[in-house]
Amino acid sequence: MKKLLLVLTLFISGWIHPGIKAQYNISVGFKSSAIGFDYIMKHKNGHSSDMRFGVSLGGMIPVEISNHFIVQPEFNVYYRSNMIKNDMDGTSRELMICGAEIPIYALYRWGSDNSSIHMGAGIYLGAGFIASDRTNDIDLYDEEYLKRMDFGLGYMIGYRFKFGLSLQLEYKIGVLNALTSQNNNNKMYPQSVGIGLGYIFPAIKPKFTGQALSEL
């Protein structure tokens, strides 16, 4: 299995930059982000979602497939809050959600080893640990109001300095309805925007030439 993954990685690298020696660099880093979170509401007449702020903390593993192409899986734990308002009667509900998510980005990089700009898109899979209505003291998972699982799309643009500091701006939008089936035709899709600050340690640089690949 490891050999198959290595062959696929080298094939992609050769396809992006034909004629060069296949190689990849692996880095490890961590980051924290300030995030704004709310829901896109559909069919919930008289209701609106106000963005509230939260935080996330996690790690990332940038894998440089070529000089310009990076695959970056991440693991993040987060705290989010949101305010759901009923515009008909003026009441509101403050939601608090804690969970984790695993994004995987495909990034294109401009620049050199000294500094670079990277941008791209990817997908993420998330799972909620705790979700509560703090206004009414209700567990939203026990009451089957919200789903625990989340899946969606992510977009990123960032800047990496030579000394390892990394700045990132991210936007994520869920493609699954966050409400359970008992909520009739009402739909809420989560979305978030985040500004992150991280540090990436120096890369591990194993190199494989075409001759080494033929010996696998």
Tab-separated table of N, CA and C in Angstrom, residues 6-151:
chain	number	residue	atom	x	y	z
A	6	LEU	N	3.196	5.955	-2.909
A	6	LEU	CA	4.400	6.635	-3.359
A	6	LEU	C	4.408	6.759	-4.872
A	7	VAL	N	4.032	5.689	-5.571
A	7	VAL	CA	3.990	5.715	-7.034
A	7	VAL	C	2.991	6.757	-7.520
A	8	LEU	N	1.805	6.826	-6.885
A	8	LEU	CA	0.800	7.803	-7.281
A	8	LEU	C	1.300	9.222	-7.049
A	9	THR	N	1.983	9.443	-5.924
A	9	THR	CA	2.524	10.768	-5.622
A	9	THR	C	3.556	11.184	-6.662
A	10	LEU	N	4.437	10.272	-7.016
A	10	LEU	CA	5.482	10.580	-7.992
A	10	LEU	C	4.887	10.782	-9.382
A	11	PHE	N	3.818	10.040	-9.676
A	11	PHE	CA	3.172	10.199	-10.975
A	11	PHE	C	2.576	11.590	-11.106
A	12	ILE	N	1.888	12.067	-10.023
A	12	ILE	CA	1.303	13.400	-10.041
A	12	ILE	C	2.378	14.459	-10.179
A	13	SER	N	3.484	14.272	-9.460
A	13	SER	CA	4.581	15.224	-9.533
A	13	SER	C	5.158	15.287	-10.941
A	14	GLY	N	5.337	14.144	-11.578
A	14	GLY	CA	5.868	14.122	-12.927
A	14	GLY	C	4.902	14.696	-13.940
A	15	TRP	N	3.589	14.542	-13.667
A	15	TRP	CA	2.588	15.087	-14.582
A	15	TRP	C	2.563	16.607	-14.517
A	16	ILE	N	2.773	17.155	-13.294
A	16	ILE	CA	2.755	18.607	-13.146
A	16	ILE	C	4.021	19.230	-13.709
A	17	HIS	N	5.146	18.598	-13.460
A	17	HIS	CA	6.428	19.119	-13.937
A	17	HIS	C	7.193	18.012	-14.657
A	18	PRO	N	6.825	17.673	-15.892
A	18	PRO	CA	7.527	16.635	-16.612
A	18	PRO	C	8.979	17.015	-16.865
A	19	GLY	N	9.840	16.019	-16.809
A	19	GLY	CA	11.232	16.247	-17.125
A	19	GLY	C	12.103	16.573	-15.927
A	20	ILE	N	11.502	16.695	-14.726
A	20	ILE	CA	12.321	16.935	-13.548
A	20	ILE	C	12.324	15.692	-12.685
A	21	LYS	N	13.241	15.613	-11.772
A	21	LYS	CA	13.297	14.477	-10.872
A	21	LYS	C	12.137	14.535	-9.881
A	22	ALA	N	11.508	13.378	-9.687
A	22	ALA	CA	10.379	13.335	-8.756
A	22	ALA	C	10.865	13.544	-7.322
A	23	GLN	N	10.162	14.397	-6.575
A	23	GLN	CA	10.536	14.650	-5.190
A	23	GLN	C	9.337	15.223	-4.457
A	24	TYR	N	9.381	15.140	-3.137
A	24	TYR	CA	8.346	15.796	-2.342
A	24	TYR	C	8.961	16.169	-1.006
A	25	ASN	N	8.439	17.225	-0.412
A	25	ASN	CA	8.874	17.702	0.894
A	25	ASN	C	7.697	17.665	1.852
A	26	ILE	N	7.927	17.177	3.046
A	26	ILE	CA	6.876	17.066	4.048
A	26	ILE	C	7.204	17.992	5.219
A	27	SER	N	6.238	18.824	5.590
A	27	SER	CA	6.388	19.714	6.735
A	27	SER	C	5.291	19.431	7.754
A	28	VAL	N	5.508	19.879	8.953
A	28	VAL	CA	4.508	19.779	10.018
A	28	VAL	C	4.381	21.145	10.671
A	29	GLY	N	3.163	21.551	10.966
A	29	GLY	CA	2.958	22.842	11.591
A	29	GLY	C	1.700	22.868	12.439
A	30	PHE	N	1.496	23.980	13.088
A	30	PHE	CA	0.293	24.169	13.888
A	30	PHE	C	-0.237	25.568	13.625
A	31	LYS	N	-1.522	25.782	13.930
A	31	LYS	CA	-2.098	27.104	13.726
A	31	LYS	C	-3.291	27.308	14.649
A	32	SER	N	-3.591	28.568	14.899
A	32	SER	CA	-4.807	28.945	15.610
A	32	SER	C	-5.518	30.001	14.774
A	33	SER	N	-6.841	29.998	14.851
A	33	SER	CA	-7.622	30.893	14.009
A	33	SER	C	-8.742	31.542	14.810
A	34	ALA	N	-9.019	32.785	14.471
A	34	ALA	CA	-10.229	33.457	14.924
A	34	ALA	C	-11.265	33.300	13.820
A	35	ILE	N	-12.456	32.823	14.154
A	35	ILE	CA	-13.447	32.506	13.133
A	35	ILE	C	-14.767	33.217	13.415
A	36	GLY	N	-15.423	33.601	12.332
A	36	GLY	CA	-16.790	34.076	12.401
A	36	GLY	C	-17.691	33.000	11.821
A	37	PHE	N	-18.808	32.729	12.490
A	37	PHE	CA	-19.636	31.577	12.122
A	37	PHE	C	-21.116	31.960	12.109
A	38	ASP	N	-21.817	31.499	11.062
A	38	ASP	CA	-23.268	31.621	11.042
A	38	ASP	C	-23.849	30.577	10.094
A	39	TYR	N	-25.136	30.663	9.874
A	39	TYR	CA	-25.836	29.710	9.005
A	39	TYR	C	-26.496	30.440	7.841
A	40	ILE	N	-26.504	29.786	6.682
A	40	ILE	CA	-27.327	30.215	5.561
A	40	ILE	C	-28.698	29.576	5.761
A	41	MET	N	-29.727	30.396	5.918
A	41	MET	CA	-31.063	29.916	6.251
A	41	MET	C	-31.908	29.782	4.987
A	42	LYS	N	-32.612	28.670	4.887
A	42	LYS	CA	-33.543	28.459	3.780
A	42	LYS	C	-34.855	27.902	4.328
A	43	HIS	N	-35.951	28.518	3.912
A	43	HIS	CA	-37.316	28.077	4.253
A	43	HIS	C	-37.647	28.270	5.732
A	44	LYS	N	-36.804	28.941	6.503
A	44	LYS	CA	-37.154	29.254	7.889
A	44	LYS	C	-37.694	30.684	7.918
A	45	ASN	N	-38.975	30.810	7.545
A	45	ASN	CA	-39.588	32.131	7.435
A	45	ASN	C	-39.568	32.846	8.782
A	46	GLY	N	-39.114	34.098	8.739
A	46	GLY	CA	-39.092	34.896	9.950
A	46	GLY	C	-37.889	34.657	10.836
A	47	HIS	N	-36.930	33.807	10.412
A	47	HIS	CA	-35.742	33.531	11.204
A	47	HIS	C	-34.497	34.032	10.467
A	48	SER	N	-33.511	34.435	11.225
A	48	SER	CA	-32.240	34.879	10.655
A	48	SER	C	-31.106	34.415	11.553
A	49	SER	N	-29.917	34.376	10.979
A	49	SER	CA	-28.731	33.938	11.710
A	49	SER	C	-27.726	35.071	11.766
A	50	ASP	N	-27.330	35.442	12.973
A	50	ASP	CA	-26.328	36.494	13.160
A	50	ASP	C	-24.963	35.868	13.443
A	51	MET	N	-23.952	36.344	12.734
A	51	MET	CA	-22.609	35.801	12.915
A	51	MET	C	-22.069	36.119	14.293
A	52	ARG	N	-21.464	35.111	14.913
A	52	ARG	CA	-20.760	35.270	16.169
A	52	ARG	C	-19.355	34.699	15.996
A	53	PHE	N	-18.490	34.951	16.952
A	53	PHE	CA	-17.092	34.586	16.792
A	53	PHE	C	-16.726	33.357	17.612
A	54	GLY	N	-15.662	32.711	17.171
A	54	GLY	CA	-15.148	31.538	17.856
A	54	GLY	C	-13.664	31.388	17.588
A	55	VAL	N	-13.123	30.258	17.985
A	55	VAL	CA	-11.694	29.992	17.801
A	55	VAL	C	-11.503	28.541	17.365
A	56	SER	N	-10.382	28.277	16.729
A	56	SER	CA	-9.991	26.916	16.390
A	56	SER	C	-8.496	26.755	16.603
A	57	LEU	N	-8.085	25.529	16.888
A	57	LEU	CA	-6.674	25.221	17.128
A	57	LEU	C	-6.392	23.851	16.541
A	58	GLY	N	-5.262	23.722	15.844
A	58	GLY	CA	-4.969	22.427	15.240
A	58	GLY	C	-3.608	22.368	14.584
A	59	GLY	N	-3.432	21.338	13.785
A	59	GLY	CA	-2.172	21.104	13.103
A	59	GLY	C	-2.375	20.917	11.615
A	60	MET	N	-1.274	21.012	10.863
A	60	MET	CA	-1.309	20.851	9.413
A	60	MET	C	-0.058	20.132	8.943
A	61	ILE	N	-0.189	19.441	7.819
A	61	ILE	CA	0.936	18.697	7.237
A	61	ILE	C	1.033	19.052	5.754
A	62	PRO	N	1.701	20.151	5.409
A	62	PRO	CA	1.877	20.490	3.993
A	62	PRO	C	2.822	19.493	3.306
A	63	VAL	N	2.379	18.936	2.200
A	63	VAL	CA	3.184	18.005	1.404
A	63	VAL	C	3.423	18.653	0.043
A	64	GLU	N	4.665	19.027	-0.230
A	64	GLU	CA	5.011	19.687	-1.492
A	64	GLU	C	5.204	18.626	-2.567
A	65	ILE	N	4.202	18.473	-3.414
A	65	ILE	CA	4.269	17.500	-4.501
A	65	ILE	C	5.224	17.967	-5.585
A	66	SER	N	5.262	19.269	-5.811
A	66	SER	CA	6.190	19.863	-6.771
A	66	SER	C	6.545	21.253	-6.270
A	67	ASN	N	7.273	22.010	-7.082
A	67	ASN	CA	7.668	23.349	-6.672
A	67	ASN	C	6.474	24.280	-6.485
A	68	HIS	N	5.361	23.948	-7.130
A	68	HIS	CA	4.209	24.847	-7.094
A	68	HIS	C	2.929	24.198	-6.578
A	69	PHE	N	2.938	22.929	-6.310
A	69	PHE	CA	1.710	22.240	-5.910
A	69	PHE	C	1.865	21.617	-4.528
A	70	ILE	N	0.921	21.916	-3.628
A	70	ILE	CA	0.956	21.437	-2.249
A	70	ILE	C	-0.376	20.777	-1.902
A	71	VAL	N	-0.316	19.625	-1.269
A	71	VAL	CA	-1.493	19.003	-0.660
A	71	VAL	C	-1.362	19.173	0.850
A	72	GLN	N	-2.373	19.753	1.483
A	72	GLN	CA	-2.270	20.097	2.904
A	72	GLN	C	-3.454	19.551	3.703
A	73	PRO	N	-3.311	18.391	4.342
A	73	PRO	CA	-4.328	17.923	5.287
A	73	PRO	C	-4.159	18.617	6.633
A	74	GLU	N	-5.273	18.799	7.348
A	74	GLU	CA	-5.248	19.464	8.641
A	74	GLU	C	-6.162	18.728	9.621
A	75	PHE	N	-5.971	19.021	10.898
A	75	PHE	CA	-6.891	18.569	11.936
A	75	PHE	C	-7.110	19.728	12.897
A	76	ASN	N	-8.366	20.133	13.085
A	76	ASN	CA	-8.678	21.284	13.916
A	76	ASN	C	-9.779	20.951	14.917
A	77	VAL	N	-9.667	21.468	16.121
A	77	VAL	CA	-10.772	21.462	17.076
A	77	VAL	C	-11.259	22.907	17.192
A	78	TYR	N	-12.563	23.088	17.396
A	78	TYR	CA	-13.111	24.432	17.339
A	78	TYR	C	-14.181	24.675	18.395
A	79	TYR	N	-14.360	25.948	18.681
A	79	TYR	CA	-15.487	26.451	19.471
A	79	TYR	C	-16.174	27.510	18.616
A	80	ARG	N	-17.494	27.374	18.424
A	80	ARG	CA	-18.258	28.322	17.623
A	80	ARG	C	-19.504	28.756	18.370
A	81	SER	N	-19.974	29.955	18.058
A	81	SER	CA	-21.238	30.425	18.614
A	81	SER	C	-22.032	31.110	17.514
A	82	ASN	N	-23.329	31.166	17.713
A	82	ASN	CA	-24.208	31.753	16.709
A	82	ASN	C	-25.503	32.192	17.374
A	83	MET	N	-26.151	33.195	16.809
A	83	MET	CA	-27.417	33.692	17.334
A	83	MET	C	-28.506	33.495	16.287
A	84	ILE	N	-29.517	32.705	16.620
A	84	ILE	CA	-30.666	32.498	15.752
A	84	ILE	C	-31.786	33.408	16.250
A	85	LYS	N	-32.269	34.298	15.385
A	85	LYS	CA	-33.299	35.253	15.766
A	85	LYS	C	-34.626	34.933	15.091
A	86	ASN	N	-35.687	35.064	15.854
A	86	ASN	CA	-37.043	34.984	15.323
A	86	ASN	C	-37.526	36.408	15.130
A	87	ASP	N	-37.540	36.853	13.872
A	87	ASP	CA	-37.893	38.235	13.585
A	87	ASP	C	-39.385	38.507	13.774
A	88	MET	N	-40.181	37.450	13.922
A	88	MET	CA	-41.625	37.625	14.096
A	88	MET	C	-41.977	38.085	15.506
A	89	ASP	N	-41.342	37.446	16.519
A	89	ASP	CA	-41.683	37.795	17.905
A	89	ASP	C	-40.520	38.428	18.666
A	90	GLY	N	-39.372	38.593	18.008
A	90	GLY	CA	-38.253	39.267	18.639
A	90	GLY	C	-37.409	38.413	19.562
A	91	THR	N	-37.690	37.117	19.656
A	91	THR	CA	-36.908	36.243	20.517
A	91	THR	C	-35.657	35.763	19.786
A	92	SER	N	-34.704	35.245	20.541
A	92	SER	CA	-33.463	34.752	19.956
A	92	SER	C	-32.942	33.574	20.753
A	93	ARG	N	-32.075	32.788	20.118
A	93	ARG	CA	-31.453	31.625	20.751
A	93	ARG	C	-29.957	31.688	20.475
A	94	GLU	N	-29.156	31.607	21.526
A	94	GLU	CA	-27.700	31.595	21.366
A	94	GLU	C	-27.216	30.147	21.331
A	95	LEU	N	-26.592	29.767	20.220
A	95	LEU	CA	-26.088	28.409	20.055
A	95	LEU	C	-24.592	28.364	20.325
A	96	MET	N	-24.137	27.289	20.945
A	96	MET	CA	-22.719	27.039	21.185
A	96	MET	C	-22.393	25.647	20.682
A	97	ILE	N	-21.352	25.539	19.848
A	97	ILE	CA	-20.994	24.262	19.229
A	97	ILE	C	-19.491	24.039	19.381
A	98	CYS	N	-19.126	22.853	19.844
A	98	CYS	CA	-17.721	22.433	19.896
A	98	CYS	C	-17.567	21.153	19.095
A	99	GLY	N	-16.452	21.032	18.369
A	99	GLY	CA	-16.241	19.843	17.556
A	99	GLY	C	-14.868	19.822	16.935
A	100	ALA	N	-14.728	18.995	15.924
A	100	ALA	CA	-13.452	18.844	15.214
A	100	ALA	C	-13.730	18.669	13.729
A	101	GLU	N	-12.738	19.000	12.932
A	101	GLU	CA	-12.880	18.829	11.494
A	101	GLU	C	-11.530	18.492	10.862
A	102	ILE	N	-11.611	17.812	9.725
A	102	ILE	CA	-10.420	17.429	8.965
A	102	ILE	C	-10.545	17.995	7.555
A	103	PRO	N	-9.914	19.133	7.273
A	103	PRO	CA	-9.877	19.657	5.906
A	103	PRO	C	-8.682	19.080	5.137
A	104	ILE	N	-8.832	18.993	3.827
A	104	ILE	CA	-7.728	18.638	2.929
A	104	ILE	C	-7.759	19.628	1.773
A	105	TYR	N	-6.668	20.398	1.629
A	105	TYR	CA	-6.588	21.426	0.598
A	105	TYR	C	-5.598	21.025	-0.498
A	106	ALA	N	-5.917	21.399	-1.715
A	106	ALA	CA	-4.973	21.357	-2.837
A	106	ALA	C	-4.601	22.807	-3.142
A	107	LEU	N	-3.321	23.150	-2.983
A	107	LEU	CA	-2.879	24.537	-3.062
A	107	LEU	C	-1.866	24.742	-4.178
A	108	TYR	N	-1.957	25.884	-4.824
A	108	TYR	CA	-0.942	26.297	-5.794
A	108	TYR	C	-0.110	27.401	-5.156
A	109	ARG	N	1.207	27.311	-5.308
A	109	ARG	CA	2.120	28.235	-4.640
A	109	ARG	C	2.886	29.084	-5.642
A	110	TRP	N	2.947	30.380	-5.328
A	110	TRP	CA	3.802	31.305	-6.075
A	110	TRP	C	4.892	31.804	-5.132
A	111	GLY	N	6.120	31.835	-5.621
A	111	GLY	CA	7.201	32.368	-4.810
A	111	GLY	C	8.367	31.413	-4.735
A	112	SER	N	9.196	31.601	-3.696
A	112	SER	CA	10.417	30.823	-3.526
A	112	SER	C	10.455	30.268	-2.113
A	113	ASP	N	11.588	29.678	-1.754
A	113	ASP	CA	11.756	29.154	-0.404
A	113	ASP	C	11.798	30.283	0.636
A	114	ASN	N	12.117	31.495	0.192
A	114	ASN	CA	12.177	32.616	1.119
A	114	ASN	C	10.787	33.047	1.587
A	115	SER	N	9.856	33.144	0.670
A	115	SER	CA	8.481	33.508	0.991
A	115	SER	C	7.598	33.107	-0.189
A	116	SER	N	6.331	32.857	0.096
A	116	SER	CA	5.456	32.406	-0.967
A	116	SER	C	4.000	32.704	-0.641
A	117	ILE	N	3.212	32.850	-1.697
A	117	ILE	CA	1.759	32.974	-1.606
A	117	ILE	C	1.158	31.655	-2.067
A	118	HIS	N	0.172	31.183	-1.348
A	118	HIS	CA	-0.496	29.955	-1.763
A	118	HIS	C	-2.005	30.135	-1.683
A	119	MET	N	-2.706	29.515	-2.625
A	119	MET	CA	-4.156	29.574	-2.626
A	119	MET	C	-4.713	28.314	-3.269
A	120	GLY	N	-5.929	27.966	-2.882
A	120	GLY	CA	-6.529	26.764	-3.436
A	120	GLY	C	-7.842	26.445	-2.760
A	121	ALA	N	-8.285	25.209	-2.944
A	121	ALA	CA	-9.572	24.771	-2.434
A	121	ALA	C	-9.471	23.327	-1.983
A	122	GLY	N	-10.501	22.885	-1.286
A	122	GLY	CA	-10.507	21.505	-0.816
A	122	GLY	C	-11.844	21.138	-0.214
A	123	ILE	N	-11.846	20.069	0.546
A	123	ILE	CA	-13.047	19.582	1.214
A	123	ILE	C	-12.754	19.421	2.704
A	124	TYR	N	-13.806	19.288	3.499
A	124	TYR	CA	-13.608	19.025	4.918
A	124	TYR	C	-14.713	18.109	5.429
A	125	LEU	N	-14.381	17.360	6.450
A	125	LEU	CA	-15.332	16.514	7.161
A	125	LEU	C	-15.296	16.915	8.623
A	126	GLY	N	-16.456	17.183	9.203
A	126	GLY	CA	-16.510	17.644	10.580
A	126	GLY	C	-17.442	16.803	11.426
A	127	ALA	N	-17.218	16.830	12.732
A	127	ALA	CA	-18.068	16.124	13.693
A	127	ALA	C	-18.223	16.981	14.939
A	128	GLY	N	-19.443	17.144	15.403
A	128	GLY	CA	-19.700	17.929	16.594
A	128	GLY	C	-19.638	17.089	17.853
A	129	PHE	N	-19.054	17.645	18.912
A	129	PHE	CA	-19.006	16.982	20.218
A	129	PHE	C	-20.127	17.485	21.129
A	130	ILE	N	-20.287	18.809	21.149
A	130	ILE	CA	-21.276	19.446	22.013
A	130	ILE	C	-21.994	20.524	21.205
A	131	ALA	N	-23.320	20.569	21.336
A	131	ALA	CA	-24.111	21.647	20.736
A	131	ALA	C	-25.242	21.980	21.701
A	132	SER	N	-25.279	23.214	22.159
A	132	SER	CA	-26.284	23.563	23.144
A	132	SER	C	-26.955	24.884	22.800
A	133	ASP	N	-28.218	24.984	23.174
A	133	ASP	CA	-28.970	26.233	23.144
A	133	ASP	C	-28.767	26.866	24.507
A	134	ARG	N	-27.882	27.835	24.603
A	134	ARG	CA	-27.520	28.419	25.895
A	134	ARG	C	-28.646	29.281	26.461
A	135	THR	N	-29.523	29.753	25.576
A	135	THR	CA	-30.634	30.577	26.046
A	135	THR	C	-31.650	29.744	26.825
A	136	ASN	N	-31.949	28.546	26.312
A	136	ASN	CA	-32.965	27.690	26.928
A	136	ASN	C	-32.373	26.472	27.631
A	137	ASP	N	-31.035	26.391	27.693
A	137	ASP	CA	-30.348	25.278	28.350
A	137	ASP	C	-30.804	23.931	27.791
A	138	ILE	N	-30.643	23.765	26.472
A	138	ILE	CA	-31.075	22.551	25.777
A	138	ILE	C	-29.889	21.969	25.032
A	139	ASP	N	-29.716	20.642	25.098
A	139	ASP	CA	-28.722	19.934	24.295
A	139	ASP	C	-29.317	19.699	22.916
A	140	LEU	N	-28.746	20.315	21.898
A	140	LEU	CA	-29.319	20.273	20.554
A	140	LEU	C	-29.115	18.933	19.864
A	141	TYR	N	-28.160	18.133	20.347
A	141	TYR	CA	-27.990	16.787	19.803
A	141	TYR	C	-28.970	15.820	20.460
A	142	ASP	N	-29.126	15.919	21.772
A	142	ASP	CA	-30.084	15.046	22.467
A	142	ASP	C	-31.510	15.309	22.006
A	143	GLU	N	-31.810	16.574	21.695
A	143	GLU	CA	-33.154	16.925	21.236
A	143	GLU	C	-33.337	16.683	19.742
A	144	GLU	N	-32.283	16.177	19.081
A	144	GLU	CA	-32.310	15.868	17.651
A	144	GLU	C	-32.699	17.098	16.820
A	145	TYR	N	-32.122	18.230	17.189
A	145	TYR	CA	-32.334	19.474	16.444
A	145	TYR	C	-31.247	19.658	15.387
A	146	LEU	N	-29.988	19.382	15.766
A	146	LEU	CA	-28.858	19.504	14.854
A	146	LEU	C	-28.219	18.147	14.589
A	147	LYS	N	-27.639	18.003	13.400
A	147	LYS	CA	-26.857	16.818	13.071
A	147	LYS	C	-25.424	16.985	13.581
A	148	ARG	N	-24.817	15.879	13.970
A	148	ARG	CA	-23.427	15.935	14.425
A	148	ARG	C	-22.443	16.049	13.267
A	149	MET	N	-22.722	15.386	12.151
A	149	MET	CA	-21.765	15.326	11.047
A	149	MET	C	-21.932	16.504	10.104
A	150	ASP	N	-20.822	16.939	9.564
A	150	ASP	CA	-20.807	18.061	8.635
A	150	ASP	C	-19.816	17.755	7.521
A	151	PHE	N	-20.141	18.187	6.330
A	151	PHE	CA	-19.257	18.006	5.175
A	151	PHE	C	-19.422	19.218	4.273
